[in-house]
């Protein structure tokens, strides 16, 4: 396990890892649950380490070391027939949004289809249908707004204290703010997100149910 004092990962590695984790969280509920548990565990303060002299005093007094005491306490057995833990709220919402994009625009079907053997005209027709459906779903459940109000191609100045989460510097990045450059992408932010209330007992990991024609 990595230590907090280990050197930070390079940017390229973090970018690849972020994409890998994003899709694993979306499509692998078990991985998402483990990631959520790791996130919660990371917020806990580290356990205090006992000094050697304290351990010697404890042993001489007949008290077992903390590690031995912890091992002697058996973990409670899970209740028989207990329901499986529900998906984390953030994971459930992401799966629900993906399900909407699949239902309205067949996004997952399109991405999972091998289009190498199809002609450009066929791919173009399919892409138009996916675009229309996904756009409808997105606009029905999310209110989006550009991060920057300027038109793309306009010259902009970033003063010191700008938010790196809102503006990403690209190209020849050097020196410090203020930065002067050209706006290549306005960015997007979600001002509102309204998802349907999940039905009790619904399995959010099922993006699209299988269909059987009778």
Short mmCIF file of C-alpha atoms in Angstrom, two decimals:
data_model
loop_
_atom_site.label_atom_id
_atom_site.label_comp_id
_atom_site.label_asym_id
_atom_site.label_seq_id
_atom_site.Cartn_x
_atom_site.Cartn_y
_atom_site.Cartn_z
CA UNK A 1 0.00 0.00 0.00
CA UNK A 2 1.28 3.44 -0.90
CA UNK A 3 2.53 5.66 1.94
CA UNK A 4 1.56 9.31 2.27
CA UNK A 5 5.22 10.22 2.03
CA UNK A 6 5.72 8.44 -1.30
CA UNK A 7 6.54 10.75 -4.23
CA UNK A 8 3.39 11.94 -6.06
CA UNK A 9 2.37 10.19 -9.25
CA UNK A 10 3.14 12.04 -12.49
CA UNK A 11 0.29 13.86 -14.24
CA UNK A 12 0.09 11.41 -17.15
CA UNK A 13 -0.25 8.46 -14.76
CA UNK A 14 -2.94 10.24 -12.75
CA UNK A 15 -4.87 11.03 -15.94
CA UNK A 16 -4.83 7.39 -17.08
CA UNK A 17 -5.74 6.18 -13.59
CA UNK A 18 -8.64 8.66 -13.38
CA UNK A 19 -10.13 7.39 -16.65
CA UNK A 20 -9.64 3.76 -15.60
CA UNK A 21 -11.31 4.33 -12.22
CA UNK A 22 -14.16 6.31 -13.78
CA UNK A 23 -15.26 3.49 -16.06
CA UNK A 24 -14.61 0.78 -13.42
CA UNK A 25 -16.85 2.67 -10.97
CA UNK A 26 -19.59 2.98 -13.61
CA UNK A 27 -19.59 -0.61 -14.82
CA UNK A 28 -18.26 -2.61 -11.83
CA UNK A 29 -20.50 -2.21 -8.74
CA UNK A 30 -18.18 -4.30 -6.54
CA UNK A 31 -15.16 -2.16 -7.44
CA UNK A 32 -17.26 0.97 -6.80
CA UNK A 33 -18.21 -0.32 -3.34
CA UNK A 34 -14.57 -1.04 -2.48
CA UNK A 35 -13.52 2.39 -3.73
CA UNK A 36 -16.22 4.00 -1.59
CA UNK A 37 -15.05 2.06 1.48
CA UNK A 38 -11.44 3.08 0.81
CA UNK A 39 -12.57 6.70 0.53
CA UNK A 40 -14.30 6.50 3.90
CA UNK A 41 -11.33 4.73 5.50
CA UNK A 42 -8.93 7.40 4.22
CA UNK A 43 -10.74 9.99 6.33
CA UNK A 44 -9.99 8.15 9.60
CA UNK A 45 -7.01 9.40 11.64
CA UNK A 46 -4.03 7.02 11.83
CA UNK A 47 -3.82 4.80 14.90
CA UNK A 48 -1.33 5.86 17.54
CA UNK A 49 1.78 3.72 17.83
CA UNK A 50 2.77 2.67 21.31
CA UNK A 51 6.33 3.35 22.37
CA UNK A 52 8.54 0.33 23.24
CA UNK A 53 8.72 1.39 26.90
CA UNK A 54 4.94 1.50 27.13
CA UNK A 55 4.73 -2.01 25.68
CA UNK A 56 7.25 -3.30 28.23
CA UNK A 57 5.29 -1.73 31.11
CA UNK A 58 2.08 -3.29 29.79
CA UNK A 59 3.67 -6.72 29.54
CA UNK A 60 5.17 -6.48 33.04
CA UNK A 61 1.74 -5.51 34.39
CA UNK A 62 0.21 -8.55 32.73
CA UNK A 63 -1.80 -6.62 30.13
CA UNK A 64 -1.72 -8.02 26.60
CA UNK A 65 -0.41 -5.78 23.82
CA UNK A 66 -3.02 -3.86 21.86
CA UNK A 67 -2.53 -6.00 18.76
CA UNK A 68 -3.06 -9.20 20.74
CA UNK A 69 -6.11 -7.73 22.48
CA UNK A 70 -7.61 -6.75 19.15
CA UNK A 71 -7.07 -10.23 17.76
CA UNK A 72 -8.70 -11.80 20.82
CA UNK A 73 -11.96 -9.96 20.14
CA UNK A 74 -13.89 -11.87 17.50
CA UNK A 75 -15.63 -9.85 14.82
CA UNK A 76 -19.43 -10.11 14.98
CA UNK A 77 -20.83 -12.57 12.46
CA UNK A 78 -23.08 -11.08 9.78
CA UNK A 79 -26.76 -11.64 10.34
CA UNK A 80 -28.18 -14.56 8.40
CA UNK A 81 -30.17 -13.49 5.41
CA UNK A 82 -29.10 -9.84 5.70
CA UNK A 83 -29.69 -7.89 2.47
CA UNK A 84 -26.70 -6.84 0.38
CA UNK A 85 -25.52 -3.28 1.09
CA UNK A 86 -27.03 -0.68 -1.21
CA UNK A 87 -24.83 1.07 -3.73
CA UNK A 88 -23.24 4.31 -2.57
CA UNK A 89 -25.38 7.36 -3.42
CA UNK A 90 -22.85 8.81 -5.87
CA UNK A 91 -22.42 5.47 -7.66
CA UNK A 92 -26.18 4.91 -7.86
CA UNK A 93 -26.71 8.36 -9.41
CA UNK A 94 -23.99 7.77 -12.01
CA UNK A 95 -25.52 4.42 -12.96
CA UNK A 96 -28.96 5.98 -13.14
CA UNK A 97 -27.72 8.72 -15.50
CA UNK A 98 -25.99 6.11 -17.66
CA UNK A 99 -29.24 4.13 -17.78
CA UNK A 100 -31.11 7.24 -18.98
CA UNK A 101 -28.57 7.82 -21.76
CA UNK A 102 -28.96 4.19 -22.80
CA UNK A 103 -32.75 4.30 -22.73
CA UNK A 104 -33.10 7.54 -24.70
CA UNK A 105 -30.08 7.33 -27.01
CA UNK A 106 -28.81 3.74 -26.92
CA UNK A 107 -25.44 5.10 -25.83
CA UNK A 108 -24.10 1.85 -24.36
CA UNK A 109 -25.27 -0.15 -27.39
CA UNK A 110 -23.47 2.28 -29.69
CA UNK A 111 -20.22 2.31 -27.70
CA UNK A 112 -20.15 -1.47 -27.29
CA UNK A 113 -20.87 -2.11 -30.99
CA UNK A 114 -17.85 -2.91 -33.19
CA UNK A 115 -18.22 -0.30 -35.93
CA UNK A 116 -14.99 -1.11 -37.78
CA UNK A 117 -16.87 -3.03 -40.48
CA UNK A 118 -19.53 -0.34 -41.02
CA UNK A 119 -19.27 2.39 -43.61
CA UNK A 120 -18.98 6.05 -42.68
CA UNK A 121 -22.54 6.71 -43.86
CA UNK A 122 -23.97 4.00 -41.58
CA UNK A 123 -21.93 5.23 -38.62
CA UNK A 124 -23.07 8.78 -39.32
CA UNK A 125 -26.75 7.80 -39.27
CA UNK A 126 -26.31 5.87 -36.02
CA UNK A 127 -24.33 8.70 -34.43
CA UNK A 128 -27.08 11.17 -35.30
CA UNK A 129 -29.69 8.99 -33.58
CA UNK A 130 -27.50 8.54 -30.50
CA UNK A 131 -26.80 12.28 -30.42
CA UNK A 132 -30.50 13.20 -30.55
CA UNK A 133 -31.51 10.70 -27.86
CA UNK A 134 -28.66 11.48 -25.45
CA UNK A 135 -29.16 15.21 -25.91
CA UNK A 136 -32.84 14.82 -25.04
CA UNK A 137 -32.01 12.83 -21.89
CA UNK A 138 -29.30 15.26 -20.83
CA UNK A 139 -31.43 18.36 -21.28
CA UNK A 140 -34.37 16.72 -19.51
CA UNK A 141 -32.42 15.95 -16.35
CA UNK A 142 -29.51 18.42 -16.22
CA UNK A 143 -29.13 22.17 -16.57
CA UNK A 144 -25.73 22.90 -18.10
CA UNK A 145 -23.94 26.22 -18.48
CA UNK A 146 -20.54 27.16 -19.94
CA UNK A 147 -17.74 27.79 -17.46
CA UNK A 148 -16.49 30.81 -19.45
CA UNK A 149 -18.84 33.32 -21.04
CA UNK A 150 -16.43 34.45 -23.76
CA UNK A 151 -16.68 33.04 -27.25
CA UNK A 152 -14.18 30.35 -28.24
CA UNK A 153 -11.21 31.98 -29.94
CA UNK A 154 -11.37 35.08 -27.75
CA UNK A 155 -8.30 36.31 -25.87
CA UNK A 156 -8.59 35.92 -22.10
CA UNK A 157 -6.50 36.81 -19.05
CA UNK A 158 -6.34 34.58 -15.98
CA UNK A 159 -5.43 36.52 -12.88
CA UNK A 160 -3.74 35.03 -9.83
CA UNK A 161 -6.17 32.98 -7.78
CA UNK A 162 -8.11 31.53 -10.71
CA UNK A 163 -9.68 28.12 -10.12
CA UNK A 164 -7.70 25.23 -11.73
CA UNK A 165 -10.85 23.09 -11.51
CA UNK A 166 -12.64 25.56 -13.80
CA UNK A 167 -9.82 26.43 -16.20
CA UNK A 168 -7.17 24.02 -17.49
CA UNK A 169 -4.02 25.47 -18.99
CA UNK A 170 -2.86 23.84 -22.23
CA UNK A 171 -0.07 24.51 -24.68
CA UNK A 172 3.20 26.11 -23.54
CA UNK A 173 2.58 26.49 -19.80
CA UNK A 174 5.31 28.31 -17.88
CA UNK A 175 5.71 31.03 -15.31
CA UNK A 176 2.96 32.19 -12.99
CA UNK A 177 -0.30 34.14 -13.21
CA UNK A 178 -1.51 36.35 -14.75
CA UNK A 179 -1.75 34.13 -17.84
CA UNK A 180 -2.82 35.46 -21.23
CA UNK A 181 -4.04 33.08 -23.89
CA UNK A 182 -6.81 32.07 -26.28
CA UNK A 183 -10.00 30.33 -25.14
CA UNK A 184 -10.15 27.00 -26.96
CA UNK A 185 -13.05 25.45 -25.05
CA UNK A 186 -15.62 27.20 -22.88
CA UNK A 187 -16.03 24.23 -20.52
CA UNK A 188 -19.25 22.99 -18.98
CA UNK A 189 -20.69 22.99 -15.48
CA UNK A 190 -23.84 21.33 -14.17
CA UNK A 191 -25.96 23.95 -12.41
CA UNK A 192 -28.76 21.46 -11.72
CA UNK A 193 -29.22 17.69 -11.85
CA UNK A 194 -32.64 16.11 -11.43
CA UNK A 195 -32.81 12.32 -11.55
CA UNK A 196 -35.95 10.20 -11.08
CA UNK A 197 -36.50 8.74 -7.62
CA UNK A 198 -35.27 5.11 -7.67
CA UNK A 199 -37.91 2.44 -7.19
CA UNK A 200 -37.49 0.42 -4.01
CA UNK A 201 -35.59 -2.80 -4.69
CA UNK A 202 -34.36 -1.63 -8.09
CA UNK A 203 -30.89 -2.88 -9.02
CA UNK A 204 -29.05 0.23 -10.23
CA UNK A 205 -26.27 -1.87 -11.75
CA UNK A 206 -28.66 -3.05 -14.50
CA UNK A 207 -28.13 -0.32 -17.10
CA UNK A 208 -30.60 -1.88 -19.55
CA UNK A 209 -32.64 -5.04 -18.98
CA UNK A 210 -32.47 -7.89 -21.45
CA UNK A 211 -35.46 -8.00 -23.79
CA UNK A 212 -37.32 -11.21 -24.70
CA UNK A 213 -39.97 -11.06 -27.42
CA UNK A 214 -42.90 -13.47 -27.05
#
